[in-house]
Every structure is written in C-alpha cells, then in structure tokens.
Short mmCIF file of C-alpha atoms and ligand atoms in Angstrom, two decimals:
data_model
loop_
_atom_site.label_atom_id
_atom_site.label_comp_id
_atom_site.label_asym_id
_atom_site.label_seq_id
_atom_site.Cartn_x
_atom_site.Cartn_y
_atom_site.Cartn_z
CA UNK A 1 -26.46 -14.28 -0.76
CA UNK A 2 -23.71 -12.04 -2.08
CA UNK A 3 -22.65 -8.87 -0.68
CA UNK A 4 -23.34 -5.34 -1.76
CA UNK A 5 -21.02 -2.63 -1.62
CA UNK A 6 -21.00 1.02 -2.03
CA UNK A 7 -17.91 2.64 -3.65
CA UNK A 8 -17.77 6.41 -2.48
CA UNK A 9 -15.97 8.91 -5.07
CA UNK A 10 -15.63 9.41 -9.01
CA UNK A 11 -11.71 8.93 -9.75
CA UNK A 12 -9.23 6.25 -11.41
CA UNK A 13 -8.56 5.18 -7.82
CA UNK A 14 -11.99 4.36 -7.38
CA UNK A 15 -12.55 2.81 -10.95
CA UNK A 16 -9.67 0.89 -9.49
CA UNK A 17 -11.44 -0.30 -6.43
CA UNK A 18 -14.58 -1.27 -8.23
CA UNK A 19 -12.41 -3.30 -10.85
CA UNK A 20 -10.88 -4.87 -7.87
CA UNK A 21 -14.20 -5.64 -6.22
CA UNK A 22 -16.17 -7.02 -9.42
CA UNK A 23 -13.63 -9.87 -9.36
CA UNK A 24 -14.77 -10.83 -5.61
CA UNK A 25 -16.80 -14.26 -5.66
CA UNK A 26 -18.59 -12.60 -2.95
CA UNK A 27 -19.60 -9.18 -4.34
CA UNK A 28 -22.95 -9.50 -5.97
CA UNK A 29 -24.18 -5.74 -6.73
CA UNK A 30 -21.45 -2.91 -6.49
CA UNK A 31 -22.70 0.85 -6.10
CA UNK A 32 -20.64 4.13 -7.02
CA UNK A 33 -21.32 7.67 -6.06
CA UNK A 34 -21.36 9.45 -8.30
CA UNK A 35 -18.31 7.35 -10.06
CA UNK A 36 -17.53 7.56 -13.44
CA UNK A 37 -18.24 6.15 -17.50
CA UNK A 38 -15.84 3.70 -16.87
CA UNK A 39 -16.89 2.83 -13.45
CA UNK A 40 -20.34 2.72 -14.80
CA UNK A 41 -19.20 -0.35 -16.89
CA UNK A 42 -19.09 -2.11 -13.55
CA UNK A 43 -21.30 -0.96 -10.86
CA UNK A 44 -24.53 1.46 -10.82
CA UNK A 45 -23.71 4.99 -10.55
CA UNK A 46 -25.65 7.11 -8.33
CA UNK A 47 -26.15 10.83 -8.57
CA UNK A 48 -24.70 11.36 -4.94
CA UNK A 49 -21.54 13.76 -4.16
CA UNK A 50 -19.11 12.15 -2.24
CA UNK A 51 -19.43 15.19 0.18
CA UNK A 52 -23.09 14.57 0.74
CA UNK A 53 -22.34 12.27 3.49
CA UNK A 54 -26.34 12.00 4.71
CA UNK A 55 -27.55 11.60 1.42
CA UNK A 56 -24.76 8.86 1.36
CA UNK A 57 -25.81 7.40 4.46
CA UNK A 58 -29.68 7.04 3.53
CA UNK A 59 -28.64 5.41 0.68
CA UNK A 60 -27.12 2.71 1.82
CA UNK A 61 -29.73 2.40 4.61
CA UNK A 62 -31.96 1.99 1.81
CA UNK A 63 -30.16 -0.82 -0.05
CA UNK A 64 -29.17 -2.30 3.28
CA UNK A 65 -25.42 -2.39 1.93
CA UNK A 66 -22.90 -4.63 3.02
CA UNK A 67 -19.89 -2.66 3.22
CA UNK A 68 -18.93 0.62 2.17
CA UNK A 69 -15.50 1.84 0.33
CA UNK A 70 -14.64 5.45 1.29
CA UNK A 71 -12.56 6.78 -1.49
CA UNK A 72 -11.09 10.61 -1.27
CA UNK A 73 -10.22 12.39 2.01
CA UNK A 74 -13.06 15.05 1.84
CA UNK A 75 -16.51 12.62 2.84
CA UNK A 76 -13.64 11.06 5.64
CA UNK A 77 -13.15 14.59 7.56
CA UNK A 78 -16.56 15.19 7.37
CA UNK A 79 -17.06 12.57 9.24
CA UNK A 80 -18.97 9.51 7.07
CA UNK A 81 -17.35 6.55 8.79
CA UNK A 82 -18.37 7.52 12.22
CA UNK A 83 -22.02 8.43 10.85
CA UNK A 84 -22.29 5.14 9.20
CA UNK A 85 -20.92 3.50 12.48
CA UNK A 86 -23.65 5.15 14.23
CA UNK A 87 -26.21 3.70 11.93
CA UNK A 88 -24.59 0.23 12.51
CA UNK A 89 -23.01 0.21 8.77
CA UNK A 90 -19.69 -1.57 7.96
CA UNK A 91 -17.58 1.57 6.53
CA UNK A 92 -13.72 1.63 5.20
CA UNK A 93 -12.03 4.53 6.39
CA UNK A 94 -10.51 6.10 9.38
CA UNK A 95 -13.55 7.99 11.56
CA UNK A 96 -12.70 11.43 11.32
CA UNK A 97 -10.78 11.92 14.72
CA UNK A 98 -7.87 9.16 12.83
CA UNK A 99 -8.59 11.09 9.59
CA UNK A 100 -6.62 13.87 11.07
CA UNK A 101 -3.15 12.43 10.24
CA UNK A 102 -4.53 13.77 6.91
CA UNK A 103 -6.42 16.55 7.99
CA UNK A 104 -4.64 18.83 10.15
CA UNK A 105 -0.61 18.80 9.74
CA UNK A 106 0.05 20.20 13.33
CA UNK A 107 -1.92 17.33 14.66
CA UNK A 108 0.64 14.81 12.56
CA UNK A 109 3.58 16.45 13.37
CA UNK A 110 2.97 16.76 17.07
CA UNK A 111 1.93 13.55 17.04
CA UNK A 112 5.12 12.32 15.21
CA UNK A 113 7.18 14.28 17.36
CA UNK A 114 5.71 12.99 20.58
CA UNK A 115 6.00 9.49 19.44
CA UNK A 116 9.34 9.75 17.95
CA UNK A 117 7.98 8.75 14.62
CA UNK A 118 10.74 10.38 12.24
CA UNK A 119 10.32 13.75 9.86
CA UNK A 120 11.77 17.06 8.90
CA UNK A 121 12.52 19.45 12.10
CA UNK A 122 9.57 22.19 12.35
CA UNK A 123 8.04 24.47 14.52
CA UNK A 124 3.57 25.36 14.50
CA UNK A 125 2.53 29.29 13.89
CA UNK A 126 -0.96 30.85 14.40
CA UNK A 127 1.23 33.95 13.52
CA UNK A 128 2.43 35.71 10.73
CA UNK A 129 5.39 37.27 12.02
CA UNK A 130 6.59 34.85 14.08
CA UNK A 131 6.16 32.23 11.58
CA UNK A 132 7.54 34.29 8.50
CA UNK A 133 11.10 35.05 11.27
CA UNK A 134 11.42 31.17 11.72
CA UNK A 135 10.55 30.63 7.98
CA UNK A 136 13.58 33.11 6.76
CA UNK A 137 15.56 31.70 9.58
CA UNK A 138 16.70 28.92 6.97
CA UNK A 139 16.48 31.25 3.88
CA UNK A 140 19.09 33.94 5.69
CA UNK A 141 21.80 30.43 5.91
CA UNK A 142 20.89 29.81 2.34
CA UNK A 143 18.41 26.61 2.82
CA UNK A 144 15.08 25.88 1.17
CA UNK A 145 12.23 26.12 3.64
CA UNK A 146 8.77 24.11 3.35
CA UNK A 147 5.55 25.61 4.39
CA UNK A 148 2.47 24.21 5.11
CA UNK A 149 -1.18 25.15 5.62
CA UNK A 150 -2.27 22.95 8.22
CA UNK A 151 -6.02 22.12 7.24
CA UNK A 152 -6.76 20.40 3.64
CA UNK A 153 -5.72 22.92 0.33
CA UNK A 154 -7.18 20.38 -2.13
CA UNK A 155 -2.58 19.77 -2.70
CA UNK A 156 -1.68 23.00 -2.60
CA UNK A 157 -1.17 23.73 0.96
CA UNK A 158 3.08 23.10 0.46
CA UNK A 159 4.90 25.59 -0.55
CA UNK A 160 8.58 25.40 -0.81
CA UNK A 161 10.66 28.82 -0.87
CA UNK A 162 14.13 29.42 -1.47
CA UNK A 163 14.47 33.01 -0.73
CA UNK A 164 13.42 35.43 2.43
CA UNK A 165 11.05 36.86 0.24
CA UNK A 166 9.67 33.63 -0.91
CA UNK A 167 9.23 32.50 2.89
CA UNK A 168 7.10 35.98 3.65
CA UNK A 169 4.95 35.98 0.68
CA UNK A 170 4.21 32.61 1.25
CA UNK A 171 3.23 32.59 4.92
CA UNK A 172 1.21 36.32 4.31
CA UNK A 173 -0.97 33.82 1.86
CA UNK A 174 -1.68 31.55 4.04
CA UNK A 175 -2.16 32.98 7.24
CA UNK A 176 -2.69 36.55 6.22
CA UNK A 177 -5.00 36.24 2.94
CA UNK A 178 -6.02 33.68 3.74
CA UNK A 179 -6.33 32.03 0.31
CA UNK A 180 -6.43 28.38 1.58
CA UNK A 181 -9.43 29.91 4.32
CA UNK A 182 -9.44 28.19 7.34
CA UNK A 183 -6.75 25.85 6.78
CA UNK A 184 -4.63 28.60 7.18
CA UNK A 185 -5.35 29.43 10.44
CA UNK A 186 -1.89 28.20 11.60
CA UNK A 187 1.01 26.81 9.75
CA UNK A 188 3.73 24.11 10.22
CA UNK A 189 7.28 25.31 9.08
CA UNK A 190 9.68 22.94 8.36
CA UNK A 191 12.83 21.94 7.26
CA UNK A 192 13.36 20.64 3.74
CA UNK A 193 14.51 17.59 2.67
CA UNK A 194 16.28 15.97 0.51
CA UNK A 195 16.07 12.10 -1.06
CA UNK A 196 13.57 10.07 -3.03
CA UNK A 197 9.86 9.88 -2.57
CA UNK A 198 8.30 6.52 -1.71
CA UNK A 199 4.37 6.24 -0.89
CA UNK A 200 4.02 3.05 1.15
CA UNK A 201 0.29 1.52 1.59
CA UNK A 202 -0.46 -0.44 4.83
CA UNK A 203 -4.18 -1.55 6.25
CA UNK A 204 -4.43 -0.70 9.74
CA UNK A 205 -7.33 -2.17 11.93
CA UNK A 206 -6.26 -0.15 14.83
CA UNK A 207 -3.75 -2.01 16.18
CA UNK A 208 -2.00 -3.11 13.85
CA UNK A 209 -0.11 -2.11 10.43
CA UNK A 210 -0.41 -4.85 7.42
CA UNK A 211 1.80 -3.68 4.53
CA UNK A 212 0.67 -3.51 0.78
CA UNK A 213 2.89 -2.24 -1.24
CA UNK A 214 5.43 0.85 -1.93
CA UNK A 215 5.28 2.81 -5.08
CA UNK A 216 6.12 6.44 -6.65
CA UNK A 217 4.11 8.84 -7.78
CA UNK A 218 5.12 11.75 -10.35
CA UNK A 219 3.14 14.78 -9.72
CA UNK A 220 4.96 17.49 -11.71
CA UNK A 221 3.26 17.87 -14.77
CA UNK A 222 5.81 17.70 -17.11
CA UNK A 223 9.20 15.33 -17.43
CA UNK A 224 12.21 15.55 -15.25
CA UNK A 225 9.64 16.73 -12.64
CA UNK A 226 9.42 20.19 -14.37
CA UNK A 227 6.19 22.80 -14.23
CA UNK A 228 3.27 22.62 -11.27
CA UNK A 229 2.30 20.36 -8.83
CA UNK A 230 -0.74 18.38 -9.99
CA UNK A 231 -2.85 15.33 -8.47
CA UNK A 232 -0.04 12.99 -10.00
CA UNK A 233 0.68 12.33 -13.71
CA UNK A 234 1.64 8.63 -12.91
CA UNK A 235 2.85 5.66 -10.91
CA UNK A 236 5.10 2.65 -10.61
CA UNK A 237 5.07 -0.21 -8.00
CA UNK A 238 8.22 -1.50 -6.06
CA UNK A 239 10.65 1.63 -6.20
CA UNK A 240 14.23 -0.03 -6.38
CA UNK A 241 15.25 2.63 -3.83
CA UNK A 242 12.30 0.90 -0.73
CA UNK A 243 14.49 -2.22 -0.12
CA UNK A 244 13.53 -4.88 1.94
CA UNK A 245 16.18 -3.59 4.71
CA UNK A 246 14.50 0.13 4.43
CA UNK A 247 10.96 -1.48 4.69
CA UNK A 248 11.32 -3.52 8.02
CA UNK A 249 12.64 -0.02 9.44
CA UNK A 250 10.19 1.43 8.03
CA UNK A 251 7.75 -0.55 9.37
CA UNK A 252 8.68 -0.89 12.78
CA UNK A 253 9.81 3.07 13.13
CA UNK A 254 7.05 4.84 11.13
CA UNK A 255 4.21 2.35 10.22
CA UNK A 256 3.50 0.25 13.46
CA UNK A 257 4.63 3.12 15.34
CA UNK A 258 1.76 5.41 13.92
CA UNK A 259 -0.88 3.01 14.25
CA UNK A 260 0.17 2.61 18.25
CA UNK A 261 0.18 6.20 18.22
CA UNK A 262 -2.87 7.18 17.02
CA UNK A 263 -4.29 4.28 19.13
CA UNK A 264 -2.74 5.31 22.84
CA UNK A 265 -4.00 8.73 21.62
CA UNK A 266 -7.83 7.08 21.75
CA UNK A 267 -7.91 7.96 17.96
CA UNK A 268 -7.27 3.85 16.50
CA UNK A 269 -6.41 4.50 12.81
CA UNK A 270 -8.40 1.87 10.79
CA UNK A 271 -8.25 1.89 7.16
CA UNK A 272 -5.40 2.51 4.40
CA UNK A 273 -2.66 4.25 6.10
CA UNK A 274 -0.65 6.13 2.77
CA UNK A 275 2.92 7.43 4.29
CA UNK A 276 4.63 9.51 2.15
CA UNK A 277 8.43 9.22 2.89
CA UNK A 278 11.37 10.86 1.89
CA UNK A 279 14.09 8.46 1.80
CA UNK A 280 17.22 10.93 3.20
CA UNK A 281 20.73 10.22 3.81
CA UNK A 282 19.75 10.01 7.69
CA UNK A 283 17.24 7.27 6.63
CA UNK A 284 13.56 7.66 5.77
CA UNK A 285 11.06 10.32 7.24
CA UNK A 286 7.74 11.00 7.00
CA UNK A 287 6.98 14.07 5.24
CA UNK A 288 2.60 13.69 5.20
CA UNK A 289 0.43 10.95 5.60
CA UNK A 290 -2.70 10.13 3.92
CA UNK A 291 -6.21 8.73 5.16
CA UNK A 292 -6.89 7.10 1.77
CA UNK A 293 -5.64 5.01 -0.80
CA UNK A 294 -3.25 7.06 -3.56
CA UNK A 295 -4.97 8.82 -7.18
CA UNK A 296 -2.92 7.34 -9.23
CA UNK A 297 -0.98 4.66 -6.94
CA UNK A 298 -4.37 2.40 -6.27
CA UNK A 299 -4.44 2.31 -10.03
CA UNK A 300 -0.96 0.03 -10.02
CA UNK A 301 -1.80 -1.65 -6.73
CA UNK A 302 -5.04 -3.35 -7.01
CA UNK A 303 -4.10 -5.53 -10.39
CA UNK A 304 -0.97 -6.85 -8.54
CA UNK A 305 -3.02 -7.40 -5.22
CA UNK A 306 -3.55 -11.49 -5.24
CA UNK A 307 -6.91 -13.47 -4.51
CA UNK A 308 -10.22 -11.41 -3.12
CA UNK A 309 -10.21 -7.69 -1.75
CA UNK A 310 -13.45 -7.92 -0.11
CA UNK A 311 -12.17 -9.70 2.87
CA UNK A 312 -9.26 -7.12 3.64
CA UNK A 313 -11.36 -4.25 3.96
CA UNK A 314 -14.04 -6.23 5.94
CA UNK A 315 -11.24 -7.02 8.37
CA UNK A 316 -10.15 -3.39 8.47
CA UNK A 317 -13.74 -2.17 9.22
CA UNK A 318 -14.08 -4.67 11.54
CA UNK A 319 -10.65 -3.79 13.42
CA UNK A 320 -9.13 -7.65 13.19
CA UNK A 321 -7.02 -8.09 10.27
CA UNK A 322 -5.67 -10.95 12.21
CA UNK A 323 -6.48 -13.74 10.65
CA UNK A 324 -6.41 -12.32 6.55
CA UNK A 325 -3.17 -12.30 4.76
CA UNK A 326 -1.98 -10.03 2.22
CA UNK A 327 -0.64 -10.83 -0.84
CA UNK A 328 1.15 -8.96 -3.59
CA UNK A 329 2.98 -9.89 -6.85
CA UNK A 330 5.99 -8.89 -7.37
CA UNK A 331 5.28 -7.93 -11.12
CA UNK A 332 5.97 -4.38 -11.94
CA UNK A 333 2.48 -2.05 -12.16
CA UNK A 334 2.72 1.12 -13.80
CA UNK A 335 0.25 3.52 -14.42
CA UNK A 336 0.45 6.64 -17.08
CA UNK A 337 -1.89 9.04 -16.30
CA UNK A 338 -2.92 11.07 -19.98
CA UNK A 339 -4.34 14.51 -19.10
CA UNK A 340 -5.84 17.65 -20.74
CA UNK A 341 -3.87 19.65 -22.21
CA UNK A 342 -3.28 23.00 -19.92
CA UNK A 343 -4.11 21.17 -16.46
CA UNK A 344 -3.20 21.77 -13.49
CA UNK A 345 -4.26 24.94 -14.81
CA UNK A 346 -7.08 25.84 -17.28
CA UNK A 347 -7.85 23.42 -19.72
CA UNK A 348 -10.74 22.36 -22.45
CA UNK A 349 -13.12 19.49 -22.24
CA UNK A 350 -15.65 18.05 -24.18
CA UNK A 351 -12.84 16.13 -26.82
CA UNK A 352 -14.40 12.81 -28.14
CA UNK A 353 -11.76 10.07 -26.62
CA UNK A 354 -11.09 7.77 -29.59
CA UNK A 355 -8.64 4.30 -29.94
CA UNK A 356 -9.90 2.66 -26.68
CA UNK A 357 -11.32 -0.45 -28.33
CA UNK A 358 -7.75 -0.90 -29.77
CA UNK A 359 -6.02 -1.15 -26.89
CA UNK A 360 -4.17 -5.38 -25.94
CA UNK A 361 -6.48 -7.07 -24.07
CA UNK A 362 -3.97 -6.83 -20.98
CA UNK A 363 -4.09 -3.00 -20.76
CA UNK A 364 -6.42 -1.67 -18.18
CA UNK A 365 -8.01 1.58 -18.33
CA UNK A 366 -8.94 3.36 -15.36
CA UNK A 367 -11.01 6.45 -16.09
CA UNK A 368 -10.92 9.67 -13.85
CA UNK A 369 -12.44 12.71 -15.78
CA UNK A 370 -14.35 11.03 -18.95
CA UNK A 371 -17.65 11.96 -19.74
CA UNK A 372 -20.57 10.37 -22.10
CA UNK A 373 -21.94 12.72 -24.53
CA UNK A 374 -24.77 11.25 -26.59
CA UNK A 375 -23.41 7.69 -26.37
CA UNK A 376 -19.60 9.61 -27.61
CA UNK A 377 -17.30 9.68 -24.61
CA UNK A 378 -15.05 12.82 -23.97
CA UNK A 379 -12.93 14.63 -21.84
CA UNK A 380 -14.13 15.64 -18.52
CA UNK A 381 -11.74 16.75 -16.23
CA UNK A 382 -7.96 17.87 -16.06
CA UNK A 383 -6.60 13.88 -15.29
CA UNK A 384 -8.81 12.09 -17.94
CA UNK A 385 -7.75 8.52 -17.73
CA UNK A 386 -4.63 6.67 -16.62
CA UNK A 387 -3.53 3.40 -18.70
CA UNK A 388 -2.19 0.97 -16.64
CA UNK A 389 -0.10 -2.56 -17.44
CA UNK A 390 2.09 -5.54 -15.48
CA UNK A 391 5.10 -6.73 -15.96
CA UNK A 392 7.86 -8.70 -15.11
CA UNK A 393 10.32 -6.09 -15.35
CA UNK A 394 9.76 -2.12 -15.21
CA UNK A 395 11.37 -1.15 -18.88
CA UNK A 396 9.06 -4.13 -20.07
CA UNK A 397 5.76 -2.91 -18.34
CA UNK A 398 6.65 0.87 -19.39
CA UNK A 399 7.57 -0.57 -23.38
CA UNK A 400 3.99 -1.93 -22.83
CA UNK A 401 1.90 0.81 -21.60
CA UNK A 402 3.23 3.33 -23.85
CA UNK A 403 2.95 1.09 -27.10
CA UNK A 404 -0.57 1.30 -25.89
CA UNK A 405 -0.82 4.67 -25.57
CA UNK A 406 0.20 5.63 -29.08
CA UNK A 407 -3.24 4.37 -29.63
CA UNK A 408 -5.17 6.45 -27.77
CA UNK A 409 -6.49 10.03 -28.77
CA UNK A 410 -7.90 13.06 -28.01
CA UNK A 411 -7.17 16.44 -28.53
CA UNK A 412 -4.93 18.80 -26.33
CA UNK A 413 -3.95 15.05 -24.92
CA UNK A 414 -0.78 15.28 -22.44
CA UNK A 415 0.91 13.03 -20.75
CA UNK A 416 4.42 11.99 -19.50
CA UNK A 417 6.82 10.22 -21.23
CA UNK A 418 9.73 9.54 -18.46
CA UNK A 419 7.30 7.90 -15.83
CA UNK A 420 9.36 4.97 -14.19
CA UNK A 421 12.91 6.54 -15.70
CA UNK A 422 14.29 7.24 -12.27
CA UNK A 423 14.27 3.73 -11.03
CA UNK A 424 15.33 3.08 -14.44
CA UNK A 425 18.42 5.05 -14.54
CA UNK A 426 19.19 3.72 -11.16
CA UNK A 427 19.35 0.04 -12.32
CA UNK A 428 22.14 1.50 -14.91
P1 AMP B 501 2.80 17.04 1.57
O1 AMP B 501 1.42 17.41 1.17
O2 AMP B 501 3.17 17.38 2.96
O3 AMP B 501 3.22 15.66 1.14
O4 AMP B 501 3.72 17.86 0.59
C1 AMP B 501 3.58 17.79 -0.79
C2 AMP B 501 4.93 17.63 -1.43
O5 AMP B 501 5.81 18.65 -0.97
C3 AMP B 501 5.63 16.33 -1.04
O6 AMP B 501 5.24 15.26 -1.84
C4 AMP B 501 7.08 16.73 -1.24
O7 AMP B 501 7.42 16.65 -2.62
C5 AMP B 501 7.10 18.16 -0.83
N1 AMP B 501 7.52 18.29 0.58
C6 AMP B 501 6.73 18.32 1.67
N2 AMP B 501 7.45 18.46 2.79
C7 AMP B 501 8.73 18.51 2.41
C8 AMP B 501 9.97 18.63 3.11
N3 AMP B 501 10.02 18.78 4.44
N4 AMP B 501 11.11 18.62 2.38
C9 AMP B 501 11.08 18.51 1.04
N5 AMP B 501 9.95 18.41 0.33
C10 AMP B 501 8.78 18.40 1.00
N1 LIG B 502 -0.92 10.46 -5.42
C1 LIG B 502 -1.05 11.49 -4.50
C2 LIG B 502 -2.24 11.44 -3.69
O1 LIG B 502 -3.11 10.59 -3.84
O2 LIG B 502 -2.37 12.28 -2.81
#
C-alpha cells in the first residue's frame, strides 16, 4: 500500500517538498499543515499551525501517517520530533536537544569552539555592560562588530555595527529592552567577517553527514545587496566560489565534524543540517547553522535532486542513511523570489495574481504567501511566490526564469533583477 506523509509548514520550501514527494512511486496521499494554494494543488491542506505541535501529533495518529516532513524551525524547538518519537511516529527533523545548533547561538558556538569546528572569534554576555565594552572593543580599532541574540528573532537577531554607538544601542536592545524577549537573555559577540556566503545542505542520521548540495541565497531586498534583511529574495545552486577542493574541507572540518559533535555531546543531529559559511581568506567558517532545509534554497534543490526523496528522509528518521545514495544534477537551479511591494516592512495584500497559466511548461512555481479569494488567487504575504527554472548553464537558467517572469503580475510586485550576477561576474 503506498505511504502517507504529512508535510508540516505553509512556505515555497514546503510547496517544494510536496512537489518533490508527489513524484515518489511510493507516496500515495500527501498531507500539509496548513500549506498553501499551490500546495493545495498537491496534497490536502489541513487547518493546523505548524506551532500546534499536539494538534499535529493527533493528527497523524489519526491517519496513521507514514512519515512526517518537519518544515520551519519553530514546531522543531518546540519539540515535535521527540513528541512524535514518543508516540512511535517516523518524524524528519532534529529532536529539539539537536535543534539547538539553530536555536540557541551560545550553544553552537561553544560547541564549535570545543570541537574546533571553525567560525568568527567571540565571546557569550548575560550582561549589558560587559558585553557592550567587548562589543566597542572592535569599533574603538575601527572594525565592524556582529551581534547576536542568542534564542530565535524570527532573522533579526544579527546585528552588525560599525560604530561604538552602534555596538551599545544594539546590545541595550537586546539584552536591555529586550525587544527580541527571551532570546535576549544573553548575547554572542563576534568578530565580523569577510568573504562570500555559501549555504551547504547535508542529511545527517546521527552519525554521519551526506552532502546535497551548496547554493546562495540573496536576502537584501533590493540589488547589489542594498536595503533590509528579509527571508531571502532568491537562490542559485552550485556557487562557482564552493569548489570541489573547498567542499571536501568543508566536509571533513565543519560538516562531519558537527554531526560527531553533536553526537559525543548525546544530542545525534538527524535531519537536514543547513551550514551557512562564509568563505574568508583564512578558508571557510561557519557563521550559523540551520535545523531545516533553506526558504528559498529547497526551492532550487529539490528539482535537481535525482530519483525518489521518500527514501532519504526515511533513512534520516531512521538514523541509517547507509545504504541510500544521493544524487544531484549538476544543472544550474535558480529561484527568483517576487514579493510585495514594501516587504520586509509593511506591505498590501489582497492583489489578484494574474499570467500564471502563461508561464513554459518547464517553469515551476512554488507559492509562499498566495491566497484564494472566491476562486481569484492573490497576494498573501510579504514573499508571494518564487519562480524557479534549470539549466545547463547559470546566464541560461537566469535568461529563462526572468523571460518568465515578465509574464507574471500583480500589483506593488517586487522582485530582484541581479539574482545569480555575482557568480556571474566571477566567471568574467
Ligand atoms: P546568522 O543568522 O548568524 O546567519 O546571521 C545572519 C547574517 O548576518 C548572515 O547571513 C551574515 O550575512 C551576517 N553575519 C552573521 N555573522 C557574521 C559575521 N561574523 N561576520 C559577517 N557577517 C555575519
Ligand atoms: N534562506 C535563509 C533561511 O532559510 O534561513
């Protein structure tokens, strides 16, 4: 009989995942909570939060489901893979002990500087002062400084300052206001660094690391990496600057060395290990790790991801990915995420999405913050859909997606226009 699985979240990475999964031979019924329109075109939605980890958990008692896909880093702290263990459920995630490579950054920095895993110098604070003297230590000699809440700030924990006054103001939120609450309670300081970003994707089953793929987000809003942070505006697979030379040292000194870490701490890390590096002169360091998969990197991983998901994330949940094997193309994926006007900040919804059923027949469309209003679907959210195409060679698979995305409309619609231009400009 063929499986059911329940796909936990409502964004383009997990419209992704369900895409992914429809295509298994051995999938027969896929479930999303809540998920999305375009999600919906796949699998049954169900009014669940992906926070409401009981109301998760009786549900797939219920349906007696196979497996279950944990998607965002929020139902993971609170602690739905080892609740789902309990109940004797299959579950793909870290249980929330691993989940704290994400969770808490003074847990992954101590436990990257006990293990000799490399990143940026830093120092933990549970103290203003003490933290805000450290913090201008860097700004008095005329460096950047990065500070970090170290609980969850929904991306907006980071904080880089340039100046003393910067540093203060920026601890005094944190730690004294308090504006990130609890995750503010102490604070990692740390040097800044300087390179390229890479976000490399391994499966873990606890003892070991299994490699996907590397790719690059963009999460400045605008081009050349200009205006705010946001959850990322777009993505491209194989970054020319992650080698094959830079990968087996990465592998060895950051990825394997996590997983053995996390595992001789009695904490095994099993699920989707995201590292985000910063490729420096002094070679690559970690600057944060994720417990998840990437918003928007799954989007350009799964269609290059060869033969049947299912099995991979079995083995992971299982803890014995020794026997499955891993295959990626080496096309170029790239993802361009188009956005509401305004976001990350304020920003309208409700705008009828039109030129979808125009798009080439190769184009994907992963959809994030859509809506359906009386059978009309709109913008729902600040990241409203992310188109996403293959190619032999990046300019080709960026010529594509954009042609595409001339097509598409709605108003206020933003996106950018230089995703991909950095490895690009390198090639030239
Ligand atoms: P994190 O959540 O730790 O990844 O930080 C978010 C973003 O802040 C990263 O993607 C980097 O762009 C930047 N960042 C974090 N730590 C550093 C650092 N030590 N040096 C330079 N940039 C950093
Ligand atoms: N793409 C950034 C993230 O998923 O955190």
């Amino acid at each position: 009989m063929g499986k059911k699985v329940l796909v936990v979240g409502q964004g383009g990475r997990e419209h992704a995942l369900v895409w992914k999964l429809s295509q298994s031979p051995q999938v027969d019924k896929i479930y999303a909570a809540p998920g999305n329109p375009g999600i919906a075109q796949l699998a049954e939605c169900v009014a669940i939060s992906a926070s409401d980890v009981q109301g998760l958990l009786n549900f797939a008692l219920e349906k007696k489901i196979d497996l279950t896909i944990v998607g965002p880093e929020d139902p993971l702290m609170r602690g739905i893979v080892d609740l789902f263990q309990s109940e004797g459920l299959k579950v793909f995630g870290p249980s929330s002990q691993a989940a704290r490579l994400e969770g808490s950054k003074v847990f992954s920095k101590d436990l990257m500087h006990k293990y000799q895993i490399p990143t940026a110098a830093y120092q933990v604070f549970d103290e203003a002062q003490a933290a805000a003297q450290f913090a201008c230590s860097f700004t008095d000699r005329g460096q950047p400084v990065v500070i970090k809440a170290d609980g969850l700030a929904a991306g907006k924990g980071v904080i880089i300052a340039t100046t003393s006054q910067e540093a203060r103001r920026a601890v005094d939120e944190i730690m004294t206001e308090r504006v990130f609450g609890d995750a503010g309670q102490k604070i990692v300081v740390e040097e800044f660094l300087q390179g390229e970003e890479v976000s490399v994707f391994a499966l873990s089953d606890g003892l070991k690391a299994v490699t996907l793929v590397a790719a690059q987000d963009h999460k400045r809003v605008f081009d050349n990496d200009e205006g705010p942070n946001t959850g990322g505006m777009g993505a491209y697979t194989h970054p020319p600057v992650y080698t094959s030379e830079l990968h087996e040292l990465v592998d060895r000194v950051i990825l394997q060395a996590t997983v053995q870490a996390m595992a001789k701490e009695g904490c095994p890390y099993r699920g989707v290990l995201y590292a985000g590096l910063m490729i420096t002169e002094d070679g690559p360091k970690v600057l944060e790790y994720n417990a998840r998969f990437g918003d928007p990197e799954t989007q350009v991983i799964m269609p290059i991801l060869e033969g049947d998901v299912l099995p991979l994330f079995e083995a992971v949940a299982a803890g014995d990915l020794s026997s499955t094997e891993v295959k990626v193309r080496k096309d170029f994926s790239v993802c361009v995420v188009l956005a509401s006007g305004g976001y990350p900040g304020k920003y309208a919804k409700g705008f009828p999405i039109k030129g979808l059923e125009d798009l080439a027949a190769t184009t994907l469309v992963f959809h994030a913050g859509t809506a359906l209003q009386d059978g009309q679907l709109v913008t729902d959210g600040g990241r409203v859909m992310a188109l996403v195409t293959q190619a032999e060679s990046l300019q080709d698979a960026l010529n594509n997606v954009y042609d595409q995305i001339n097509k598409v409309e709605f108003a206020n619609m933003h996106y950018r226009t230089d995703i991909g231009q950095r490895a690009l400009n390198r090639g030239r």
